[in-house]
DNA sequence: GCATTTATTAACGCATACGTAAATTCATGC
DNA sequence: GCATGAATTTACGTATGCGTTAATAAATGC
């Protein structure tokens, strides 16, 4: 679920890194609400460390656009407005379509595409069971697998950053949306296009897919007056 | 020349921010060579501050992919391999083409496009005078103005990060390349397409333009055996 | 009673100090 | 003479302390 590569190797994570992960999780879980302010010292106490690792974590999170360090006001958890979300979706669309084209052009064999196939399967099962949580998880997995198959590590890094924000918004909007039936069909078409080495189709289908997702999200945010998630 | 917005307002920059800018400039100037290691304490002494602001700056630069903090080995200035450069160009291409399409669709009036026009003029003058330095500066200005006209602040932020790396490489390769004559013609076509509201043409022309730039850069890096700049 | 100035508080930026663990050097045994 | 282990060095991670300054409260003038 983390956007960083979860290497199973047991590395002795530093306090700064733990603070980074903890704060990130708290933001996604809503424990640190969008728009809220938090003093470094309060966060330090909550995490049981001194201000130093909290500051370091905050600086990293600031670089990723999740919060803002405002002198004397504490760290501000940045709300994501509908306009922000539109921006994010547009960037994600470009990066994912780049990945889709690249993946199609790489001539992957079937086993390489297993992560995609598995994610599609899981999504179909989830939809059949009306299990939106699991659908969302598998959907996320599909998109990330797609980007990884694209083979551009920088695109993947930026994708992770942006996708984190979408995930955050989706925890709010997930249960407001209709069942993602068309979405699953899109995924399968993208998968087939990549397998067939048809970069143009992969791009076109995925682009339309993402456009729909963007419109859906913006509609939900508008309908429910969610001006900052 | 800085990638951050240079607001002329005199804000009392913090030591951490100054360290960030100073280290960034030192990296671009080659004072901190690609692949070299530097102790936090050494950098602190060079900059005349304590380790704290240096560490904070280093963490930010790490987030931007310019260096890496390696415990006990100092901060390592990340070299950019030809493969890395290819990745960077691909991401830049997508973001700039997104911006070109968006700009074309916004129905800008002539004055809005002045930054582009001015950059094109300057480039033509520079080429006529065989002044590669000024050409590169104006070229950079054109691309950045294009991204700003696209109106996606997140795309602009990522653009800045990636473009910084290209700038770094270009300081090395600038004088190895032929005069950018075709490049100027491309810019003008992109400009005209945006002015005409023709998003498709703007995208197509700019995409080809960027593809050429990428190939040019990769050729130069290969020809001159620059495996890490 | 309101505006303006002064005093107070408090949060941060940054320097500093220190424990820890990696890296290096040195010493010892084989 | 080399390998292995002990001692030492060193750089980092992080806690702590302090000066500065923004924000808030109090006080004064009008």
Short mmCIF file of C-alpha atoms (C1' of nucleotides) in Angstrom, two decimals:
data_model
loop_
_atom_site.label_atom_id
_atom_site.label_comp_id
_atom_site.label_asym_id
_atom_site.label_seq_id
_atom_site.Cartn_x
_atom_site.Cartn_y
_atom_site.Cartn_z
CA UNK A 1 0.00 0.00 0.00
CA UNK A 2 2.95 2.23 0.55
CA UNK A 3 4.15 4.10 -2.47
CA UNK A 4 7.76 3.37 -1.68
CA UNK A 5 9.05 0.00 -2.67
CA UNK A 6 8.40 -2.28 0.27
CA UNK A 7 11.53 -4.31 0.29
CA UNK A 8 10.97 -7.15 2.72
CA UNK A 9 14.57 -6.90 3.87
CA UNK A 10 14.60 -5.75 7.48
CA UNK A 11 16.40 -2.46 7.40
CA UNK A 12 16.65 -0.57 10.66
CA UNK A 13 14.49 2.38 9.64
CA UNK A 14 15.59 5.68 11.09
CA UNK A 15 13.30 7.78 13.23
CA UNK A 16 13.03 10.34 10.48
CA UNK A 17 11.91 7.73 8.03
CA UNK A 18 9.43 6.29 10.50
CA UNK A 19 8.12 9.77 11.17
CA UNK A 20 7.79 10.28 7.43
CA UNK A 21 5.77 7.12 7.01
CA UNK A 22 3.74 7.70 10.14
CA UNK A 23 2.80 11.23 9.18
CA UNK A 24 1.97 10.15 5.66
CA UNK A 25 -0.30 7.42 6.96
CA UNK A 26 -1.91 9.83 9.39
CA UNK A 27 -2.65 12.17 6.52
CA UNK A 28 -4.16 9.44 4.39
CA UNK A 29 -6.15 8.08 7.31
CA UNK A 30 -7.53 11.53 7.96
CA UNK A 31 -6.01 11.77 11.43
CA UNK A 32 -4.36 14.90 10.12
CA UNK A 33 -7.23 16.58 8.35
CA UNK A 34 -6.82 18.60 5.16
CA UNK A 35 -6.24 22.22 6.04
CA UNK A 36 -5.38 21.53 9.66
CA UNK A 37 -2.29 22.92 11.38
CA UNK A 38 0.00 21.01 13.69
CA UNK A 39 2.95 22.19 15.70
CA UNK A 40 6.18 20.36 15.23
CA UNK A 41 6.39 19.84 18.96
CA UNK A 42 2.92 18.29 19.12
CA UNK A 43 3.68 15.89 16.32
CA UNK A 44 7.00 15.07 17.96
CA UNK A 45 5.23 14.20 21.19
CA UNK A 46 2.64 12.10 19.41
CA UNK A 47 5.34 10.13 17.65
CA UNK A 48 7.51 9.90 20.73
CA UNK A 49 10.54 11.53 19.15
CA UNK A 50 12.16 14.93 19.23
CA UNK A 51 11.43 17.73 16.82
CA UNK A 52 14.40 16.92 14.63
CA UNK A 53 13.09 13.79 12.91
CA UNK A 54 9.65 15.38 12.69
CA UNK A 55 11.13 18.36 10.90
CA UNK A 56 13.07 16.15 8.55
CA UNK A 57 9.96 14.12 7.78
CA UNK A 58 7.95 17.29 7.28
CA UNK A 59 10.51 18.63 4.83
CA UNK A 60 10.28 15.46 2.79
CA UNK A 61 6.49 15.53 2.86
CA UNK A 62 6.60 19.15 1.82
CA UNK A 63 8.68 18.21 -1.21
CA UNK A 64 5.98 15.74 -2.10
CA UNK A 65 3.24 18.30 -1.83
CA UNK A 66 1.37 16.76 1.07
CA UNK A 67 1.94 19.56 3.55
CA UNK A 68 3.46 22.95 3.95
CA UNK A 69 5.79 24.26 6.62
CA UNK A 70 4.52 27.59 7.79
CA UNK A 71 6.74 29.29 10.33
CA UNK A 72 4.94 29.83 13.64
CA UNK A 73 1.75 28.27 12.32
CA UNK A 74 2.90 24.70 12.31
CA UNK A 75 2.78 22.31 9.41
CA UNK A 76 -0.38 22.71 7.36
CA UNK A 77 -1.88 19.64 5.78
CA UNK A 78 -2.58 20.75 2.25
CA UNK A 79 -6.16 20.35 1.13
CA UNK A 80 -6.68 19.14 -2.41
CA UNK A 81 -9.29 21.20 -4.22
CA UNK A 82 -11.23 19.97 -7.24
CA UNK A 83 -8.94 22.09 -9.40
CA UNK A 84 -5.93 20.42 -7.80
CA UNK A 85 -7.48 17.05 -8.44
CA UNK A 86 -7.98 17.93 -12.09
CA UNK A 87 -4.31 18.86 -12.34
CA UNK A 88 -3.28 15.64 -10.70
CA UNK A 89 -5.40 13.51 -12.98
CA UNK A 90 -4.01 15.27 -16.03
CA UNK A 91 -0.45 14.55 -14.99
CA UNK A 92 -1.29 10.98 -14.07
CA UNK A 93 -2.95 10.51 -17.44
CA UNK A 94 0.16 11.58 -19.30
CA UNK A 95 2.50 9.45 -17.24
CA UNK A 96 0.32 6.37 -17.42
CA UNK A 97 -0.25 6.71 -21.13
CA UNK A 98 3.48 7.10 -21.64
CA UNK A 99 3.90 3.91 -19.65
CA UNK A 100 1.20 2.15 -21.65
CA UNK A 101 2.88 3.02 -24.94
CA UNK A 102 6.31 2.05 -23.67
CA UNK A 103 4.98 -1.20 -22.25
CA UNK A 104 3.32 -2.03 -25.55
CA UNK A 105 6.55 -1.33 -27.40
CA UNK A 106 8.68 -3.48 -25.15
CA UNK A 107 7.24 -6.75 -26.47
CA UNK A 108 6.57 -8.19 -23.05
CA UNK A 109 5.76 -11.85 -22.84
CA UNK A 110 2.73 -13.11 -20.93
CA UNK A 111 4.46 -13.72 -17.59
CA UNK A 112 5.70 -10.15 -17.57
CA UNK A 113 2.14 -8.98 -17.75
CA UNK A 114 0.95 -11.20 -14.92
CA UNK A 115 0.66 -8.34 -12.44
CA UNK A 116 -1.75 -6.64 -14.81
CA UNK A 117 -3.75 -9.81 -15.42
CA UNK A 118 -3.94 -10.57 -11.73
CA UNK A 119 -5.12 -7.08 -10.92
CA UNK A 120 -7.81 -7.29 -13.59
CA UNK A 121 -9.01 -10.61 -12.24
CA UNK A 122 -9.14 -9.27 -8.73
CA UNK A 123 -11.08 -6.25 -9.87
CA UNK A 124 -13.64 -8.41 -11.63
CA UNK A 125 -14.09 -10.59 -8.59
CA UNK A 126 -14.41 -7.53 -6.39
CA UNK A 127 -17.00 -5.95 -8.65
CA UNK A 128 -19.00 -9.19 -8.73
CA UNK A 129 -18.98 -9.16 -4.96
CA UNK A 130 -19.75 -5.47 -4.79
CA UNK A 131 -16.57 -5.05 -2.77
CA UNK A 132 -15.41 -1.54 -3.48
CA UNK A 133 -12.51 -1.61 -1.04
CA UNK A 134 -10.90 -4.53 -2.75
CA UNK A 135 -11.73 -3.15 -6.16
CA UNK A 136 -9.97 0.09 -5.31
CA UNK A 137 -6.93 -1.77 -4.04
CA UNK A 138 -6.70 -3.89 -7.20
CA UNK A 139 -7.34 -0.88 -9.41
CA UNK A 140 -4.48 0.90 -7.73
CA UNK A 141 -2.33 -2.15 -8.24
CA UNK A 142 -3.19 -2.22 -11.94
CA UNK A 143 -2.22 1.36 -12.51
CA UNK A 144 1.00 1.04 -10.58
CA UNK A 145 1.92 -2.18 -12.39
CA UNK A 146 1.27 -0.43 -15.68
CA UNK A 147 3.60 2.39 -14.78
CA UNK A 148 6.29 -0.03 -13.66
CA UNK A 149 6.00 -1.96 -16.91
CA UNK A 150 6.57 1.33 -18.70
CA UNK A 151 10.10 1.16 -17.33
CA UNK A 152 10.58 4.85 -16.57
CA UNK A 153 11.60 5.10 -12.93
CA UNK A 154 11.17 8.86 -12.81
CA UNK A 155 7.69 8.64 -14.20
CA UNK A 156 6.99 6.00 -11.56
CA UNK A 157 8.23 8.23 -8.77
CA UNK A 158 6.08 11.13 -9.87
CA UNK A 159 3.18 8.76 -10.37
CA UNK A 160 3.51 7.58 -6.80
CA UNK A 161 3.45 11.12 -5.49
CA UNK A 162 0.38 12.09 -7.44
CA UNK A 163 -1.38 8.81 -6.96
CA UNK A 164 -1.06 9.16 -3.21
CA UNK A 165 -3.24 12.22 -3.43
CA UNK A 166 -5.82 10.44 -5.52
CA UNK A 167 -5.90 7.60 -3.03
CA UNK A 168 -6.53 10.09 -0.28
CA UNK A 169 -9.46 11.59 -2.15
CA UNK A 170 -10.78 8.18 -3.06
CA UNK A 171 -11.08 7.08 0.52
CA UNK A 172 -13.70 9.81 0.75
CA UNK A 173 -15.47 9.33 -2.56
CA UNK A 174 -15.25 5.59 -2.99
CA UNK A 175 -18.69 4.81 -1.67
CA UNK A 176 -20.39 7.61 -3.54
CA UNK A 177 -19.62 6.26 -6.95
CA UNK A 178 -21.44 3.69 -9.07
CA UNK A 179 -19.98 0.26 -9.62
CA UNK A 180 -16.93 0.48 -11.88
CA UNK A 181 -18.12 -1.85 -14.61
CA UNK A 182 -16.90 0.10 -17.63
CA UNK A 183 -13.62 0.62 -15.85
CA UNK A 184 -12.92 -3.09 -15.82
CA UNK A 185 -13.64 -3.33 -19.51
CA UNK A 186 -11.16 -0.52 -20.13
CA UNK A 187 -8.46 -2.25 -18.19
CA UNK A 188 -8.87 -5.39 -20.18
CA UNK A 189 -8.63 -3.50 -23.45
CA UNK A 190 -5.46 -1.76 -22.31
CA UNK A 191 -4.04 -5.09 -21.29
CA UNK A 192 -4.84 -6.64 -24.67
CA UNK A 193 -3.36 -3.70 -26.55
CA UNK A 194 -0.12 -3.93 -24.59
CA UNK A 195 0.05 -7.67 -25.13
CA UNK A 196 -0.50 -7.10 -28.85
CA UNK A 197 2.18 -4.42 -28.94
CA UNK A 198 -0.33 -1.83 -30.08
CA UNK A 199 0.94 1.31 -28.42
CA UNK A 200 -1.55 3.62 -30.10
CA UNK A 201 -4.57 1.71 -28.88
CA UNK A 202 -3.14 1.26 -25.42
CA UNK A 203 -2.64 5.00 -25.19
CA UNK A 204 -6.03 5.91 -26.60
CA UNK A 205 -8.01 3.49 -24.46
CA UNK A 206 -6.13 4.31 -21.30
CA UNK A 207 -6.41 8.02 -21.97
CA UNK A 208 -10.16 7.79 -22.29
CA UNK A 209 -10.25 5.59 -19.19
CA UNK A 210 -8.39 8.18 -17.18
CA UNK A 211 -10.49 11.00 -18.55
CA UNK A 212 -13.58 9.17 -17.30
CA UNK A 213 -12.02 8.62 -13.91
CA UNK A 214 -11.17 12.30 -13.69
CA UNK A 215 -14.68 13.38 -14.64
CA UNK A 216 -16.17 10.92 -12.19
CA UNK A 217 -14.00 12.20 -9.37
CA UNK A 218 -14.70 15.84 -10.17
CA UNK A 219 -18.43 15.17 -10.38
CA UNK A 220 -18.38 13.49 -7.00
CA UNK A 221 -16.38 16.30 -5.42
CA UNK A 222 -18.75 18.85 -6.90
CA UNK A 223 -21.95 17.01 -6.06
CA UNK A 224 -20.90 16.50 -2.48
CA UNK A 225 -19.47 19.99 -2.12
CA UNK A 226 -16.08 18.59 -1.19
CA UNK A 227 -14.04 21.67 -1.81
CA UNK A 228 -10.91 20.38 -0.14
CA UNK A 229 -10.10 16.77 0.67
CA UNK B 1 17.80 30.99 -14.04
CA UNK B 2 16.53 29.45 -10.84
CA UNK B 3 13.71 26.98 -11.21
CA UNK B 4 11.85 28.37 -8.26
CA UNK B 5 9.77 31.43 -8.88
CA UNK B 6 12.08 34.37 -8.27
CA UNK B 7 9.73 36.76 -6.59
CA UNK B 8 11.55 40.06 -6.41
CA UNK B 9 10.07 40.67 -2.96
CA UNK B 10 12.88 40.63 -0.44
CA UNK B 11 12.07 37.74 1.84
CA UNK B 12 14.65 36.91 4.47
CA UNK B 13 15.63 33.51 3.14
CA UNK B 14 16.42 30.98 5.82
CA UNK B 15 19.81 29.32 6.06
CA UNK B 16 18.30 26.02 5.00
CA UNK B 17 16.86 27.59 1.89
CA UNK B 18 20.09 29.33 1.11
CA UNK B 19 21.94 26.07 1.60
CA UNK B 20 19.45 24.39 -0.71
CA UNK B 21 20.00 26.96 -3.43
CA UNK B 22 23.74 27.08 -2.88
CA UNK B 23 24.15 23.31 -3.08
CA UNK B 24 21.91 23.17 -6.12
CA UNK B 25 23.97 25.79 -7.86
CA UNK B 26 27.18 24.05 -6.87
CA UNK B 27 25.85 20.87 -8.42
CA UNK B 28 24.88 22.60 -11.63
CA UNK B 29 28.15 24.48 -11.77
CA UNK B 30 30.02 21.22 -11.38
CA UNK B 31 31.64 22.25 -8.12
CA UNK B 32 30.03 19.14 -6.73
CA UNK B 33 30.81 16.61 -9.41
CA UNK B 34 28.45 13.81 -10.40
CA UNK B 35 29.23 10.74 -8.35
CA UNK B 36 31.29 12.61 -5.77
CA UNK B 37 30.75 12.26 -2.03
CA UNK B 38 30.71 15.08 0.47
CA UNK B 39 30.49 15.01 4.23
CA UNK B 40 27.76 17.06 5.80
CA UNK B 41 30.31 18.74 8.01
CA UNK B 42 32.47 19.74 5.05
CA UNK B 43 29.54 21.26 3.20
CA UNK B 44 28.48 23.00 6.39
CA UNK B 45 31.89 24.55 6.75
CA UNK B 46 31.98 25.61 3.11
CA UNK B 47 28.63 27.32 3.47
CA UNK B 48 29.47 28.78 6.84
CA UNK B 49 26.54 27.20 8.65
CA UNK B 50 26.04 24.24 10.95
CA UNK B 51 25.12 20.77 9.82
CA UNK B 52 21.44 21.28 10.51
CA UNK B 53 20.57 23.52 7.55
CA UNK B 54 22.86 21.47 5.34
CA UNK B 55 21.02 18.33 6.30
CA UNK B 56 17.68 19.97 5.67
CA UNK B 57 18.82 21.19 2.28
CA UNK B 58 20.22 17.77 1.46
CA UNK B 59 16.92 16.11 2.32
CA UNK B 60 15.10 18.44 -0.04
CA UNK B 61 17.62 17.87 -2.79
CA UNK B 62 17.30 14.16 -2.21
CA UNK B 63 13.55 14.43 -2.76
CA UNK B 64 14.31 16.10 -6.05
CA UNK B 65 16.64 13.39 -7.14
CA UNK B 66 19.81 15.45 -7.26
CA UNK B 67 21.68 13.64 -4.53
CA UNK B 68 21.48 10.80 -2.12
CA UNK B 69 22.16 10.68 1.60
CA UNK B 70 24.36 7.73 2.36
CA UNK B 71 25.06 7.22 6.04
CA UNK B 72 28.78 7.46 6.81
CA UNK B 73 29.61 8.07 3.16
CA UNK B 74 28.35 11.59 2.93
CA UNK B 75 25.91 12.95 0.40
CA UNK B 76 26.47 11.52 -3.04
CA UNK B 77 25.85 13.72 -6.03
CA UNK B 78 23.81 11.52 -8.32
CA UNK B 79 25.23 11.10 -11.78
CA UNK B 80 22.76 11.15 -14.64
CA UNK B 81 23.38 8.35 -17.08
CA UNK B 82 22.23 8.39 -20.69
CA UNK B 83 19.41 6.06 -19.66
CA UNK B 84 18.43 8.51 -16.96
CA UNK B 85 18.51 11.31 -19.48
CA UNK B 86 16.23 9.36 -21.80
CA UNK B 87 13.77 8.90 -18.95
CA UNK B 88 13.89 12.57 -18.12
CA UNK B 89 13.30 13.64 -21.69
CA UNK B 90 10.35 11.29 -21.98
CA UNK B 91 8.69 12.74 -18.91
CA UNK B 92 9.44 16.28 -20.03
CA UNK B 93 7.96 15.54 -23.41
CA UNK B 94 4.68 14.40 -21.92
CA UNK B 95 4.40 17.32 -19.55
CA UNK B 96 5.29 19.90 -22.16
CA UNK B 97 2.94 18.44 -24.72
CA UNK B 98 0.17 18.43 -22.14
CA UNK B 99 0.94 22.07 -21.56
CA UNK B 100 0.99 22.81 -25.28
CA UNK B 101 -2.45 21.26 -25.76
CA UNK B 102 -3.86 23.01 -22.72
CA UNK B 103 -2.37 26.31 -23.79
CA UNK B 104 -3.85 25.93 -27.26
CA UNK B 105 -7.26 25.17 -25.77
CA UNK B 106 -7.26 28.15 -23.44
CA UNK B 107 -7.77 30.66 -26.25
CA UNK B 108 -4.97 32.92 -25.12
CA UNK B 109 -4.78 36.36 -26.66
CA UNK B 110 -1.54 37.69 -28.13
CA UNK B 111 -0.26 39.46 -25.02
CA UNK B 112 -0.58 36.24 -23.03
CA UNK B 113 1.77 34.60 -25.46
CA UNK B 114 4.34 37.37 -25.29
CA UNK B 115 6.78 35.35 -23.17
CA UNK B 116 6.83 32.73 -25.90
CA UNK B 117 7.24 35.28 -28.66
CA UNK B 118 10.03 37.04 -26.81
CA UNK B 119 11.87 33.79 -26.19
CA UNK B 120 11.60 32.87 -29.86
CA UNK B 121 12.95 36.26 -30.91
CA UNK B 122 15.83 35.98 -28.49
CA UNK B 123 16.66 32.53 -29.76
CA UNK B 124 16.73 33.72 -33.34
CA UNK B 125 18.99 36.60 -32.46
CA UNK B 126 21.24 34.28 -30.49
CA UNK B 127 21.48 31.80 -33.33
CA UNK B 128 22.26 34.58 -35.78
CA UNK B 129 25.07 35.64 -33.49
CA UNK B 130 26.20 32.08 -32.90
CA UNK B 131 25.69 32.70 -29.20
CA UNK B 132 24.88 29.32 -27.76
CA UNK B 133 24.79 30.46 -24.15
CA UNK B 134 22.06 32.97 -24.82
CA UNK B 135 20.28 30.57 -27.10
CA UNK B 136 20.17 27.97 -24.33
CA UNK B 137 18.88 30.52 -21.87
CA UNK B 138 16.10 31.63 -24.20
CA UNK B 139 15.28 28.07 -25.13
CA UNK B 140 14.91 27.25 -21.48
CA UNK B 141 12.71 30.28 -21.06
CA UNK B 142 10.51 29.16 -23.95
CA UNK B 143 9.93 25.73 -22.53
CA UNK B 144 9.22 27.02 -19.08
CA UNK B 145 6.83 29.67 -20.40
CA UNK B 146 5.04 26.99 -22.37
CA UNK B 147 4.56 24.88 -19.28
CA UNK B 148 3.31 27.87 -17.30
CA UNK B 149 0.82 28.71 -20.04
CA UNK B 150 -0.45 25.16 -19.73
CA UNK B 151 -1.76 26.18 -16.34
CA UNK B 152 -1.01 22.96 -14.47
CA UNK B 153 1.08 23.91 -11.44
CA UNK B 154 1.95 20.33 -10.60
CA UNK B 155 3.16 19.67 -14.10
CA UNK B 156 5.22 22.84 -13.79
CA UNK B 157 6.79 21.68 -10.54
CA UNK B 158 7.78 18.33 -11.97
CA UNK B 159 8.98 20.05 -15.12
CA UNK B 160 11.27 22.24 -13.06
CA UNK B 161 12.76 19.25 -11.28
CA UNK B 162 13.45 17.35 -14.48
CA UNK B 163 14.51 20.37 -16.44
CA UNK B 164 17.14 21.15 -13.85
CA UNK B 165 18.82 17.89 -14.74
CA UNK B 166 18.70 18.64 -18.42
CA UNK B 167 20.24 22.02 -17.79
CA UNK B 168 23.03 20.36 -15.89
CA UNK B 169 23.74 18.02 -18.77
CA UNK B 170 23.45 20.82 -21.28
CA UNK B 171 26.18 22.85 -19.66
CA UNK B 172 28.43 19.98 -20.69
CA UNK B 173 27.06 19.26 -24.13
CA UNK B 174 26.09 22.72 -25.30
CA UNK B 175 29.22 23.35 -27.30
CA UNK B 176 29.30 19.93 -28.85
CA UNK B 177 26.08 20.35 -30.73
CA UNK B 178 25.36 21.93 -34.09
CA UNK B 179 23.54 25.23 -34.33
CA UNK B 180 19.90 24.78 -33.37
CA UNK B 181 18.31 26.03 -36.55
CA UNK B 182 15.54 23.48 -36.90
CA UNK B 183 14.77 23.95 -33.25
CA UNK B 184 13.85 27.56 -33.78
CA UNK B 185 11.52 26.65 -36.62
CA UNK B 186 9.83 24.12 -34.32
CA UNK B 187 9.29 26.69 -31.64
CA UNK B 188 7.64 29.04 -34.06
CA UNK B 189 5.30 26.33 -35.30
CA UNK B 190 4.32 25.43 -31.76
CA UNK B 191 3.70 29.08 -31.06
CA UNK B 192 1.51 29.47 -34.13
CA UNK B 193 -0.47 26.33 -33.30
CA UNK B 194 -1.16 27.55 -29.79
CA UNK B 195 -2.18 30.96 -31.06
CA UNK B 196 -4.51 29.28 -33.54
CA UNK B 197 -5.97 27.08 -30.83
CA UNK B 198 -4.83 23.95 -32.63
CA UNK B 199 -4.00 21.61 -29.79
CA UNK B 200 -3.32 18.61 -31.98
CA UNK B 201 -0.71 20.38 -34.07
CA UNK B 202 0.88 21.99 -31.02
CA UNK B 203 1.24 18.57 -29.43
CA UNK B 204 2.52 16.86 -32.55
CA UNK B 205 5.09 19.50 -33.43
CA UNK B 206 6.32 19.86 -29.91
CA UNK B 207 6.52 16.13 -29.42
CA UNK B 208 8.70 15.77 -32.50
CA UNK B 209 10.77 18.72 -31.32
CA UNK B 210 11.39 17.09 -27.99
CA UNK B 211 12.13 13.75 -29.56
CA UNK B 212 14.82 15.42 -31.64
CA UNK B 213 16.26 17.12 -28.59
CA UNK B 214 16.35 13.80 -26.77
CA UNK B 215 18.09 12.04 -29.63
CA UNK B 216 20.54 14.88 -29.98
CA UNK B 217 21.41 14.77 -26.30
CA UNK B 218 21.76 10.98 -26.25
CA UNK B 219 23.95 11.07 -29.34
CA UNK B 220 26.22 13.63 -27.75
CA UNK B 221 26.45 11.70 -24.52
CA UNK B 222 27.23 8.53 -26.42
CA UNK B 223 29.70 10.08 -28.83
CA UNK B 224 31.63 11.73 -26.04
CA UNK B 225 31.43 8.71 -23.76
CA UNK B 226 29.71 10.76 -21.05
CA UNK B 227 28.32 7.94 -19.03
CA UNK B 228 27.36 10.07 -16.06
CA UNK B 229 26.99 13.84 -16.05
"C1'" DG C 1 -14.49 52.76 22.74
"C1'" DC C 2 -11.19 52.17 19.24
"C1'" DA C 3 -6.59 52.42 17.43
"C1'" DT C 4 -1.88 52.19 18.19
"C1'" DT C 5 2.00 50.92 20.72
"C1'" DT C 6 4.39 48.11 23.99
"C1'" DA C 7 5.13 43.85 26.56
"C1'" DT C 8 4.77 38.88 26.60
"C1'" DT C 9 4.61 34.53 24.86
"C1'" DA C 10 5.80 30.86 22.12
"C1'" DA C 11 7.38 28.41 17.98
"C1'" DC C 12 10.76 27.98 15.01
"C1'" DG C 13 15.59 28.08 12.93
"C1'" DC C 14 19.72 26.71 13.93
"C1'" DA C 15 23.84 25.56 16.67
"C1'" DT C 16 25.54 22.27 19.58
"C1'" DA C 17 26.23 18.01 22.11
"C1'" DC C 18 26.28 13.24 22.47
"C1'" DG C 19 25.40 8.20 21.88
"C1'" DT C 20 25.86 4.76 18.42
"C1'" DA C 21 27.40 2.16 14.86
"C1'" DA C 22 30.14 1.84 10.77
"C1'" DA C 23 34.66 2.19 9.07
"C1'" DT C 24 39.38 2.20 9.85
"C1'" DT C 25 43.58 1.24 12.23
"C1'" DC C 26 46.22 -1.35 15.12
"C1'" DA C 27 47.55 -5.38 17.56
"C1'" DT C 28 47.90 -9.99 18.19
"C1'" DG C 29 48.04 -14.91 17.10
"C1'" DC C 30 48.90 -18.41 13.98
"C1'" DG D 1 52.95 -12.55 6.32
"C1'" DC D 2 48.21 -12.81 6.62
"C1'" DA D 3 43.95 -13.14 8.96
"C1'" DT D 4 41.28 -12.22 12.76
"C1'" DG D 5 39.81 -9.58 16.49
"C1'" DA D 6 40.26 -5.36 19.48
"C1'" DA D 7 40.68 -0.52 19.82
"C1'" DT D 8 39.93 3.89 17.77
"C1'" DT D 9 38.14 7.08 14.98
"C1'" DT D 10 34.52 9.31 12.78
"C1'" DA D 11 30.15 10.63 10.80
"C1'" DC D 12 25.70 10.41 11.40
"C1'" DG D 13 21.08 10.45 13.81
"C1'" DT D 14 18.79 12.73 17.08
"C1'" DA D 15 18.03 15.20 21.43
"C1'" DT D 16 18.53 19.58 23.48
"C1'" DG D 17 19.17 24.47 24.21
"C1'" DC D 18 19.00 29.12 22.90
"C1'" DG D 19 18.32 33.49 20.28
"C1'" DT D 20 15.15 35.52 17.21
"C1'" DT D 21 10.93 36.97 15.73
"C1'" DA D 22 6.14 36.49 14.65
"C1'" DA D 23 1.87 36.31 16.95
"C1'" DT D 24 -0.87 37.48 20.85
"C1'" DA D 25 -2.09 40.05 24.83
"C1'" DA D 26 -1.84 44.15 27.51
"C1'" DA D 27 -1.55 48.93 27.96
"C1'" DT D 28 -1.69 53.46 26.72
"C1'" DG D 29 -3.30 57.51 24.15
"C1'" DC D 30 -6.83 59.83 21.77
#
